Every structure is written in C-alpha cells, then in structure tokens.
mmCIF file of C-alpha atoms in Angstrom:
data_model
loop_
_atom_site.group_PDB
_atom_site.id
_atom_site.type_symbol
_atom_site.label_atom_id
_atom_site.label_comp_id
_atom_site.label_asym_id
_atom_site.label_seq_id
_atom_site.Cartn_x
_atom_site.Cartn_y
_atom_site.Cartn_z
ATOM 1 C CA MET A 1 48.155 53.615 -10.912
ATOM 2 C CA LYS A 2 45.896 54.076 -7.552
ATOM 3 C CA LYS A 3 42.899 53.523 -9.741
ATOM 4 C CA PHE A 4 43.995 50.471 -11.033
ATOM 5 C CA VAL A 5 44.674 49.112 -7.152
ATOM 6 C CA TYR A 6 41.375 50.286 -6.091
ATOM 7 C CA LEU A 7 39.625 48.965 -8.910
ATOM 8 C CA THR A 8 41.033 45.726 -8.124
ATOM 9 C CA LEU A 9 40.562 45.738 -4.563
ATOM 10 C CA ILE A 10 36.462 46.852 -5.540
ATOM 11 C CA VAL A 11 36.526 43.578 -7.846
ATOM 12 C CA LEU A 12 37.856 41.387 -5.222
ATOM 13 C CA PHE A 13 35.635 42.902 -2.233
ATOM 14 C CA ALA A 14 32.736 42.323 -4.243
ATOM 15 C CA PHE A 15 33.981 38.631 -5.151
ATOM 16 C CA ILE A 16 34.539 37.691 -1.717
ATOM 17 C CA LEU A 17 30.997 38.896 -0.849
ATOM 18 C CA SER A 18 29.361 37.288 -3.563
ATOM 19 C CA SER A 19 30.931 33.808 -2.178
ATOM 20 C CA CYS A 20 29.508 34.479 1.261
ATOM 21 C CA ALA A 21 26.023 34.696 0.172
ATOM 22 C CA LYS A 22 23.504 32.029 1.323
ATOM 23 C CA THR A 23 21.652 30.621 -1.883
ATOM 24 C CA THR A 24 18.182 30.136 -2.285
ATOM 25 C CA PRO A 25 17.118 26.608 -2.055
ATOM 26 C CA GLN A 26 14.640 25.931 -5.232
ATOM 27 C CA PRO A 27 11.710 23.832 -5.088
ATOM 28 C CA VAL A 28 11.986 20.472 -5.724
ATOM 29 C CA ASP A 29 9.739 19.595 -8.689
ATOM 30 C CA GLU A 30 9.070 15.643 -8.722
ATOM 31 C CA ALA A 31 7.890 15.835 -12.332
ATOM 32 C CA THR A 32 11.654 16.636 -13.505
ATOM 33 C CA PRO A 33 13.888 13.488 -13.505
ATOM 34 C CA PRO A 34 17.330 13.465 -11.645
ATOM 35 C CA PRO A 35 20.382 13.673 -13.685
ATOM 36 C CA ALA A 36 21.012 11.543 -17.047
ATOM 37 C CA ASP A 37 23.866 9.840 -15.405
ATOM 38 C CA GLU A 38 21.269 8.522 -12.800
ATOM 39 C CA ARG A 39 19.902 5.043 -13.801
ATOM 40 C CA ILE A 40 16.325 4.111 -13.506
ATOM 41 C CA LYS A 41 16.003 1.412 -10.244
ATOM 42 C CA PRO A 42 12.945 -0.130 -8.850
ATOM 43 C CA GLY A 43 10.747 2.295 -7.013
ATOM 44 C CA ASP A 44 11.970 5.288 -9.364
ATOM 45 C CA LYS A 45 9.123 7.736 -10.767
ATOM 46 C CA ILE A 46 9.736 9.766 -13.970
ATOM 47 C CA GLY A 47 6.416 12.319 -13.855
ATOM 48 C CA ASP A 48 3.412 10.108 -13.289
ATOM 49 C CA PHE A 49 4.933 6.753 -14.094
ATOM 50 C CA LEU A 50 5.890 4.183 -11.339
ATOM 51 C CA ILE A 51 9.050 2.106 -12.461
ATOM 52 C CA THR A 52 9.030 -1.013 -10.806
ATOM 53 C CA THR A 53 9.023 -4.884 -10.808
ATOM 54 C CA SER A 54 6.172 -7.607 -10.719
ATOM 55 C CA ASP A 55 6.113 -11.447 -10.688
ATOM 56 C CA ASP A 56 2.113 -10.851 -11.299
ATOM 57 C CA GLU A 57 0.330 -12.799 -14.010
ATOM 58 C CA ASP A 58 -1.772 -9.724 -14.830
ATOM 59 C CA VAL A 59 1.412 -8.064 -16.209
ATOM 60 C CA PHE A 60 0.991 -6.881 -19.930
ATOM 61 C CA TYR A 61 3.962 -8.146 -21.809
ATOM 62 C CA THR A 62 4.270 -6.078 -25.198
ATOM 63 C CA THR A 63 6.345 -9.324 -26.550
ATOM 64 C CA ASN A 64 3.492 -11.107 -26.415
ATOM 65 C CA VAL A 65 0.990 -9.003 -28.182
ATOM 66 C CA HIS A 66 1.305 -6.783 -31.234
ATOM 67 C CA CYS A 67 0.249 -3.283 -31.197
ATOM 68 C CA PRO A 68 0.722 -1.059 -34.224
ATOM 69 C CA PHE A 69 4.070 -0.764 -35.801
ATOM 70 C CA ASP A 70 5.388 1.532 -37.824
ATOM 71 C CA GLN A 71 8.377 0.255 -39.853
ATOM 72 C CA ALA A 72 9.873 3.196 -40.963
ATOM 73 C CA THR A 73 10.352 4.455 -37.203
ATOM 74 C CA MET A 74 10.873 1.072 -35.646
ATOM 75 C CA THR A 75 8.277 1.896 -33.198
ATOM 76 C CA GLU A 76 5.359 0.256 -31.743
ATOM 77 C CA THR A 77 2.437 2.051 -30.179
ATOM 78 C CA CYS A 78 0.254 0.409 -27.459
ATOM 79 C CA GLU A 79 -2.786 1.887 -25.678
ATOM 80 C CA ILE A 80 -3.729 0.431 -22.606
ATOM 81 C CA PRO A 81 -5.983 1.206 -20.035
ATOM 82 C CA VAL A 82 -4.586 3.160 -16.643
ATOM 83 C CA GLY A 83 -3.346 0.874 -13.766
ATOM 84 C CA THR A 84 -2.326 -1.584 -16.296
ATOM 85 C CA LYS A 85 1.253 -3.159 -15.671
ATOM 86 C CA VAL A 86 3.273 -2.906 -18.433
ATOM 87 C CA ASN A 87 6.791 -4.977 -19.114
ATOM 88 C CA SER A 88 8.210 -3.570 -22.668
ATOM 89 C CA ALA A 89 11.520 -5.272 -22.244
ATOM 90 C CA LEU A 90 12.674 -6.995 -25.234
ATOM 91 C CA GLY A 91 13.003 -11.028 -24.316
ATOM 92 C CA ALA A 92 15.583 -13.663 -25.353
ATOM 93 C CA TYR A 93 13.946 -17.203 -26.231
ATOM 94 C CA GLY A 94 15.541 -20.754 -27.038
ATOM 95 C CA ASP A 95 15.970 -22.525 -30.147
ATOM 96 C CA ASP A 96 12.732 -24.663 -29.858
ATOM 97 C CA TYR A 97 9.766 -24.686 -27.857
ATOM 98 C CA SER A 98 11.484 -25.489 -24.605
ATOM 99 C CA GLY A 99 14.064 -23.436 -24.457
ATOM 100 C CA LYS A 100 16.894 -24.927 -25.281
ATOM 101 C CA ASN A 101 20.151 -22.839 -25.466
ATOM 102 C CA LEU A 102 18.084 -19.904 -23.652
ATOM 103 C CA GLU A 103 20.935 -19.555 -20.824
ATOM 104 C CA VAL A 104 23.506 -18.742 -23.458
ATOM 105 C CA TYR A 105 21.649 -16.299 -25.231
ATOM 106 C CA TRP A 106 20.723 -14.315 -22.135
ATOM 107 C CA SER A 107 24.336 -14.422 -21.076
ATOM 108 C CA ASP A 108 25.452 -12.957 -24.128
ATOM 109 C CA GLN A 109 23.506 -10.478 -24.611
ATOM 110 C CA THR A 110 24.203 -6.701 -24.874
ATOM 111 C CA TYR A 111 21.262 -5.305 -24.345
ATOM 112 C CA GLU A 112 20.570 -1.873 -23.352
ATOM 113 C CA MET A 113 17.027 -0.222 -22.140
ATOM 114 C CA THR A 114 16.325 3.982 -22.116
ATOM 115 C CA ILE A 115 12.832 5.197 -20.478
ATOM 116 C CA GLU A 116 12.134 8.766 -21.569
ATOM 117 C CA GLY A 117 15.668 8.794 -22.617
ATOM 118 C CA ARG A 118 17.049 7.944 -19.346
ATOM 119 C CA PRO A 119 18.929 4.763 -18.960
ATOM 120 C CA VAL A 120 17.765 1.848 -17.003
ATOM 121 C CA ASN A 121 19.750 -0.309 -14.285
ATOM 122 C CA LEU A 122 18.918 -3.323 -15.461
ATOM 123 C CA GLN A 123 20.701 -5.584 -13.462
ATOM 124 C CA ALA A 124 18.789 -3.947 -10.295
ATOM 125 C CA PHE A 125 15.621 -4.804 -11.815
ATOM 126 C CA GLY A 126 16.465 -8.543 -12.652
ATOM 127 C CA PHE A 127 14.766 -10.704 -14.953
ATOM 128 C CA ILE A 128 11.699 -12.956 -15.381
ATOM 129 C CA ASP A 129 10.730 -16.358 -17.255
ATOM 130 C CA ILE A 130 7.317 -16.458 -19.154
ATOM 131 C CA THR A 131 6.121 -18.508 -21.393
ATOM 132 C CA ASN A 132 5.204 -16.824 -24.907
ATOM 133 C CA PRO A 133 2.587 -18.587 -27.170
ATOM 134 C CA VAL A 134 4.700 -18.840 -30.333
ATOM 135 C CA VAL A 135 8.113 -19.426 -28.900
ATOM 136 C CA GLY A 136 7.944 -20.911 -25.488
ATOM 137 C CA ASN A 137 9.864 -20.250 -22.396
ATOM 138 C CA MET A 138 11.088 -16.576 -22.967
ATOM 139 C CA ARG A 139 13.555 -14.203 -20.448
ATOM 140 C CA LEU A 140 13.109 -10.921 -20.026
ATOM 141 C CA TRP A 141 14.154 -7.915 -18.044
ATOM 142 C CA ASN A 142 11.526 -7.748 -15.049
ATOM 143 C CA VAL A 143 10.702 -3.616 -15.921
ATOM 144 C CA VAL A 144 7.681 -2.855 -15.365
ATOM 145 C CA ILE A 145 6.025 0.396 -16.014
ATOM 146 C CA VAL A 146 2.337 1.603 -14.417
ATOM 147 C CA THR A 147 0.407 4.912 -13.438
ATOM 148 C CA ASP A 148 -2.748 6.007 -12.364
ATOM 149 C CA LYS A 149 -3.325 8.661 -14.711
ATOM 150 C CA PRO A 150 -3.643 8.658 -18.515
ATOM 151 C CA GLY A 151 -0.182 9.825 -20.138
ATOM 152 C CA LYS A 152 2.515 8.530 -22.602
ATOM 153 C CA ILE A 153 5.738 7.084 -22.014
ATOM 154 C CA THR A 154 8.670 6.239 -24.315
ATOM 155 C CA ILE A 155 10.736 2.828 -24.084
ATOM 156 C CA GLN A 156 13.962 2.562 -26.274
ATOM 157 C CA HIS A 157 15.762 -0.357 -26.945
ATOM 158 C CA SER A 158 19.368 -1.283 -28.331
ATOM 159 C CA GLY A 159 21.833 -4.318 -28.415
ATOM 160 C CA GLU A 160 22.093 -7.673 -29.563
ATOM 161 C CA ILE A 161 19.905 -10.640 -28.167
ATOM 162 C CA ALA A 162 20.382 -14.247 -29.336
ATOM 163 C CA GLY A 163 22.866 -13.103 -32.123
ATOM 164 C CA GLU A 164 20.309 -10.445 -33.210
ATOM 165 C CA SER A 165 20.566 -6.713 -33.713
ATOM 166 C CA VAL A 166 18.026 -5.040 -31.645
ATOM 167 C CA GLU A 167 16.694 -1.644 -31.931
ATOM 168 C CA GLY A 168 13.289 -0.089 -31.503
ATOM 169 C CA THR A 169 10.757 2.094 -29.726
ATOM 170 C CA ASN A 170 7.711 1.517 -27.350
ATOM 171 C CA VAL A 171 5.340 4.112 -26.842
ATOM 172 C CA LEU A 172 2.688 3.402 -24.146
ATOM 173 C CA ILE A 173 -0.426 5.187 -24.389
ATOM 174 C CA TYR A 174 -2.144 5.289 -21.175
ATOM 175 C CA THR A 175 -5.947 5.985 -21.211
ATOM 176 C CA ALA A 176 -8.771 6.375 -18.887
ATOM 177 C CA PRO A 177 -11.240 3.839 -18.823
#
C-alpha cells in the first residue's frame, strides 16, 4: 500500500511541476494563416497576397473577362501580371441592361466566398457597382486580391444569386512581368 501512496505522490508532484513550467513562445510565421474560424477581412494577408478593397478603375474583374474554364471541375484559371488588382467575386445583375431588379437579386442572395479555404467576411468588404459590357449594371462584393510576387491563390464560390445556384472555383496565377 505504501508503494501505491508513494507512486501517487510522485505522479501528483510531477503534474504540479509541469503545470508551473513556462512555455517557450513559438515564432510567428506570417505565411501561416490564422485559425480557420477567423473570417478574412480587408487588410488581411494570405502568404504574399493582400486581401483588400478598391474602387480603382484599374481593377481586373474576372466577371468581365473569360479565362480558361474547366467544365469538369467548374474551375476558371486566370494568369495575370504581378501587381494586378483582381476582383474575383461573382456578381448579380438585373433583368435588363438598366439593372432592373438588381436590388432585389442582391438582397436575396446567399453567396459565400472562401480564399485558400478560409471564409471571407463579405459584409466587411462591402460591395461595388460596375458596368459589365454584356449585362449592364452589376453588383459584386468588393474583395480585391493583389501581390507583388509570383504565386497562385484559389477562391471558391457557393450559394444562390438571382435565383440561380452558383458554385465554382477561380484560380489566380500571378506571373512575373
């Protein structure tokens, strides 16, 4: 019985000592994203990519340009020069070129976006209205990605916009000039 008491006291003493020990802080790796439960907001970085907003006319809107599309995987892949501001959000547009019903379609949407698997806080980015050469007035979330280094980033979309189910992937490949 004494051996059992001694063993219990030794284990208890070891437990108390280990709980008092200081932990060594780990260096912060800026390329490692924060926990997945934190939604991306304007100004966040994912690796070398800045996720921001822009009302600049020089933004490249993937909704206005058709990059190579793989029907089997529902993936659109765009190669763009380093430094290009890209908005890859899907947009809503009205029933005609004037944008009739745009407000209704926008307010009824259930659109979600992830970048590199992390959810985006779309409300924090707000939206932007643009003119699409085919459909006219269009509204999309103002999520802009930019980098000054070559690399690849993946954006996934899902939800419903204007009564249409949407799902797909955009791959942005930034290339050196």
